[in-house]
Amino acid sequence: MIIFDHVTKLYRPGVGLDDVNVKIDKGEFVFLVGPSGAGKSTFIELMLKDLDPDKGNIMVGDYHVNKLSNRMIPKYRRKIGTVFQDFKLLPKKTAYENVAFAMEVVHKPGSQIRKQVPQILSLVGISDKADKYPHELAGGEQQRVAIARALVNNPQVLIADEPTGNLDPATAWGIMDLLEQINMRGTTVLMVTHAKDIVNRMDKRIIAIDHGRVIHDSRQDYEGPMGGDEE
């Protein structure tokens, strides 16, 4: 599903990734961890083709990512949903409109939008908030809207980049329960986080990166450095 084959990305100065080999199967739930500057952001940016590797190959599903033409990049990115720490909701649109907008930009018909948006809002547990604007929602509710928006076009992969970073612990666990439900429905989930308590309680595969190299890849608890949320 996701393959990094001897991937290296160099910066001046420093290394983003150094000869990284990773294979994530379809339907896995994987945590990507490591200290600030370790290479986590580089990993995600390479997956999204915001960057190109200096060496190696990246495959996501049927796409050879580092060989994609500019014309194919938008089509490829529709296969990947992304959720961020700061939600990135459109402030002048309601929850319903934020989710619908993700379908409108890929030219889905209005009939499909009217059917699918209520379904996805129900899935994430905020049907009763459809007419609320972001400033009228609590942090956890805003994150659920962001997750609904990321899922509404049925991506193969969901990248959750510090999705609990701005949330209190109880709300964070609610978001983790939701991400696990989404994963159980068949979506591959890759979550970047520095929340060691979440990582070590979830019993999922943990890939740790430090100084651009993979230093841990297993379901065993990770006791190494995880740093903050800045890279």
Coordinates of N, CA, C and O in Angstrom, one line a residue, residues 110-189:
G110 N -24.3 17.5 -7.3 CA -25.0 17.9 -6.1 C -25.8 16.8 -5.4 O -25.9 16.8 -4.2
S111 N -26.4 15.9 -6.2 CA -27.2 14.8 -5.6 C -26.3 13.9 -4.7 O -26.7 13.5 -3.6
Q112 N -25.1 13.7 -5.2 CA -24.1 12.9 -4.4 C -23.7 13.6 -3.1 O -23.6 13.0 -2.1
I113 N -23.4 14.9 -3.2 CA -23.0 15.7 -2.1 C -24.1 15.7 -1.0 O -23.9 15.5 0.2
R114 N -25.4 15.9 -1.5 CA -26.5 15.9 -0.5 C -26.7 14.6 0.2 O -27.2 14.6 1.3
K115 N -26.4 13.5 -0.5 CA -26.5 12.2 0.1 C -25.3 11.9 1.0 O -25.5 11.4 2.1
Q116 N -24.1 12.2 0.6 CA -22.9 11.7 1.2 C -22.5 12.5 2.5 O -22.0 12.0 3.4
V117 N -22.7 13.8 2.4 CA -22.2 14.7 3.5 C -22.9 14.3 4.8 O -22.3 14.2 5.8
P118 N -24.3 14.2 4.8 CA -25.0 13.8 6.1 C -24.5 12.5 6.6 O -24.4 12.3 7.8
Q119 N -24.2 11.5 5.7 CA -23.7 10.2 6.1 C -22.4 10.3 6.8 O -22.2 9.7 7.8
I120 N -21.5 11.1 6.3 CA -20.1 11.2 6.8 C -20.2 12.0 8.1 O -19.4 11.7 9.1
L121 N -21.0 13.0 8.2 CA -21.2 13.7 9.5 C -21.7 12.8 10.6 O -21.4 12.9 11.8
S122 N -22.6 11.9 10.2 CA -23.2 10.9 11.1 C -22.1 10.0 11.6 O -22.0 9.6 12.8
L123 N -21.2 9.6 10.6 CA -20.1 8.6 11.0 C -19.2 9.2 12.0 O -18.8 8.5 13.0
V124 N -18.9 10.5 12.0 CA -18.0 11.1 12.9 C -18.7 11.7 14.1 O -18.1 12.3 15.0
G125 N -20.0 11.5 14.2 CA -20.8 11.8 15.4 C -21.2 13.3 15.6 O -21.4 13.7 16.7
I126 N -21.3 14.0 14.5 CA -21.7 15.4 14.7 C -22.9 15.8 13.7 O -22.9 17.0 13.2
S127 N -23.8 14.9 13.5 CA -24.9 15.3 12.7 C -25.7 16.5 13.2 O -26.2 17.3 12.4
D128 N -25.7 16.6 14.5 CA -26.5 17.7 15.1 C -25.7 19.1 15.0 O -26.2 20.1 15.4
K129 N -24.5 19.1 14.4 CA -23.7 20.3 14.3 C -23.5 20.7 12.9 O -22.7 21.6 12.6
A130 N -24.3 20.2 12.0 CA -24.1 20.4 10.6 C -24.2 21.9 10.2 O -23.5 22.4 9.3
D131 N -25.1 22.7 10.9 CA -25.3 24.1 10.6 C -24.5 25.0 11.4 O -24.7 26.3 11.3
K132 N -23.6 24.5 12.2 CA -22.7 25.3 13.1 C -21.5 25.8 12.3 O -20.9 25.0 11.5
Y133 N -21.0 27.0 12.6 CA -19.8 27.5 12.0 C -18.6 27.1 12.9 O -18.8 26.8 14.1
P134 N -17.4 27.0 12.4 CA -16.2 26.6 13.2 C -16.1 27.3 14.6 O -15.8 26.6 15.6
H135 N -16.4 28.6 14.6 CA -16.2 29.3 15.9 C -17.3 28.9 16.9 O -17.1 29.2 18.1
E136 N -18.3 28.2 16.5 CA -19.4 27.8 17.4 C -19.1 26.3 17.9 O -20.0 25.8 18.6
L137 N -18.1 25.7 17.4 CA -17.8 24.3 17.8 C -16.6 24.2 18.7 O -15.7 25.0 18.7
A138 N -16.6 23.3 19.6 CA -15.5 22.9 20.5 C -14.4 22.4 19.7 O -14.6 21.9 18.5
G139 N -13.2 22.3 20.2 CA -12.0 21.8 19.5 C -12.2 20.4 19.0 O -11.9 20.1 17.8
G140 N -12.7 19.5 19.8 CA -12.9 18.1 19.3 C -14.0 18.1 18.2 O -13.8 17.2 17.3
E141 N -15.0 18.9 18.3 CA -16.0 19.0 17.2 C -15.4 19.5 15.9 O -15.7 19.0 14.8
Q142 N -14.5 20.5 16.0 CA -13.9 21.0 14.8 C -13.0 19.9 14.2 O -13.0 19.8 13.0
Q143 N -12.3 19.1 15.0 CA -11.5 18.1 14.5 C -12.3 17.0 13.8 O -11.9 16.4 12.8
R144 N -13.5 16.7 14.3 CA -14.4 15.7 13.7 C -14.9 16.2 12.3 O -15.0 15.5 11.4
V145 N -15.1 17.6 12.2 CA -15.5 18.1 10.9 C -14.3 17.9 10.0 O -14.5 17.5 8.8
A146 N -13.1 18.2 10.4 CA -11.9 18.0 9.6 C -11.7 16.6 9.2 O -11.4 16.3 8.0
I147 N -12.0 15.6 10.1 CA -11.9 14.2 9.7 C -13.0 13.9 8.7 O -12.7 13.1 7.7
A148 N -14.2 14.4 8.9 CA -15.3 14.1 7.9 C -14.9 14.7 6.5 O -15.1 14.0 5.5
R149 N -14.3 15.8 6.5 CA -13.9 16.4 5.2 C -12.8 15.6 4.6 O -12.8 15.4 3.3
A150 N -11.9 15.0 5.4 CA -10.8 14.2 4.8 C -11.3 12.9 4.3 O -10.7 12.3 3.4
L151 N -12.5 12.4 4.8 CA -13.0 11.1 4.5 C -14.0 11.1 3.4 O -14.3 10.1 2.8
V152 N -14.6 12.3 3.1 CA -15.9 12.3 2.3 C -15.6 11.8 0.9 O -16.6 11.3 0.2
N153 N -14.4 11.9 0.4 CA -14.2 11.4 -1.0 C -13.6 10.0 -1.0 O -13.0 9.6 -2.0
N154 N -13.7 9.3 0.1 CA -13.3 7.9 0.2 C -11.9 7.6 -0.1 O -11.5 6.9 -1.0
P155 N -11.0 8.3 0.6 CA -9.5 8.1 0.3 C -9.1 6.7 0.8 O -9.7 6.1 1.6
Q156 N -8.0 6.2 0.1 CA -7.4 5.0 0.5 C -6.6 5.1 1.8 O -6.5 4.1 2.6
V157 N -6.0 6.3 2.0 CA -5.1 6.5 3.1 C -5.6 7.8 3.8 O -5.9 8.8 3.2
L158 N -5.6 7.8 5.2 CA -5.8 9.0 6.0 C -4.5 9.3 6.7 O -4.0 8.5 7.5
I159 N -4.0 10.5 6.4 CA -2.8 11.0 7.2 C -3.3 11.9 8.3 O -4.0 12.9 8.0
A160 N -3.1 11.6 9.5 CA -3.5 12.4 10.6 C -2.2 13.0 11.3 O -1.5 12.3 11.9
D161 N -2.0 14.3 11.0 CA -0.8 14.9 11.4 C -1.0 15.7 12.8 O -1.6 16.8 12.8
E162 N -0.6 15.1 13.9 CA -0.8 15.6 15.2 C -2.3 16.0 15.4 O -2.6 17.1 15.9
P163 N -3.3 15.1 15.2 CA -4.7 15.4 15.2 C -5.2 15.7 16.7 O -6.2 16.3 16.8
T164 N -4.4 15.3 17.7 CA -4.9 15.5 19.0 C -4.0 16.6 19.7 O -4.2 16.9 20.9
G165 N -3.2 17.3 19.0 CA -2.2 18.2 19.6 C -2.8 19.4 20.3 O -2.3 19.9 21.3
N166 N -4.0 19.8 19.9 CA -4.6 21.0 20.5 C -5.8 20.6 21.4 O -6.6 21.5 21.7
L167 N -5.9 19.4 21.7 CA -7.1 18.9 22.4 C -6.8 18.4 23.8 O -5.7 18.0 24.1
D168 N -7.8 18.6 24.8 CA -7.6 18.1 26.1 C -7.6 16.5 26.1 O -8.1 15.9 25.1
P169 N -7.1 15.9 27.1 CA -6.9 14.4 27.0 C -8.2 13.6 26.8 O -8.2 12.7 25.9
A170 N -9.3 14.0 27.4 CA -10.5 13.3 27.2 C -11.0 13.4 25.7 O -11.4 12.4 25.1
T171 N -10.9 14.6 25.2 CA -11.3 14.8 23.8 C -10.4 14.1 22.8 O -10.8 13.6 21.8
A172 N -9.1 14.1 23.2 CA -8.1 13.4 22.3 C -8.4 11.9 22.2 O -8.4 11.4 21.1
W173 N -8.8 11.3 23.3 CA -9.2 9.9 23.3 C -10.4 9.7 22.4 O -10.6 8.6 21.8
G174 N -11.4 10.6 22.5 CA -12.5 10.5 21.6 C -12.1 10.5 20.1 O -12.7 9.7 19.3
I175 N -11.2 11.3 19.8 CA -10.7 11.4 18.4 C -10.0 10.1 18.0 O -10.1 9.5 16.9
M176 N -9.2 9.5 19.0 CA -8.5 8.3 18.7 C -9.5 7.1 18.5 O -9.3 6.3 17.6
D177 N -10.6 7.1 19.3 CA -11.6 6.1 19.1 C -12.2 6.2 17.7 O -12.4 5.2 17.0
L178 N -12.4 7.4 17.3 CA -13.0 7.7 15.9 C -12.0 7.2 14.8 O -12.4 6.5 13.9
L179 N -10.7 7.5 15.0 CA -9.7 7.1 14.0 C -9.6 5.6 13.9 O -9.5 5.0 12.9
E180 N -9.8 4.9 15.1 CA -9.7 3.5 15.1 C -11.0 2.9 14.4 O -10.9 1.9 13.6
Q181 N -12.1 3.5 14.6 CA -13.3 3.0 13.9 C -13.1 3.2 12.4 O -13.5 2.3 11.6
I182 N -12.6 4.3 11.9 CA -12.3 4.6 10.5 C -11.4 3.5 10.0 O -11.6 3.0 8.9
N183 N -10.3 3.2 10.7 CA -9.4 2.2 10.3 C -10.1 0.8 10.2 O -9.8 0.0 9.2
M184 N -11.0 0.5 11.1 CA -11.7 -0.8 11.1 C -12.6 -0.9 9.9 O -12.9 -2.0 9.5
R185 N -13.0 0.2 9.3 CA -13.8 0.2 8.1 C -12.9 0.0 6.8 O -13.5 -0.1 5.7
G186 N -11.6 -0.1 7.0 CA -10.7 -0.4 5.9 C -9.8 0.6 5.4 O -8.9 0.4 4.5
T187 N -9.9 1.8 6.0 CA -9.0 2.9 5.6 C -7.6 2.8 6.3 O -7.5 2.5 7.5
T188 N -6.5 2.9 5.5 CA -5.2 2.8 6.1 C -5.0 4.2 6.8 O -5.2 5.2 6.2
V189 N -4.5 4.1 8.1 CA -4.3 5.3 8.8 C -2.8 5.5 9.2 O -2.2 4.5 9.8

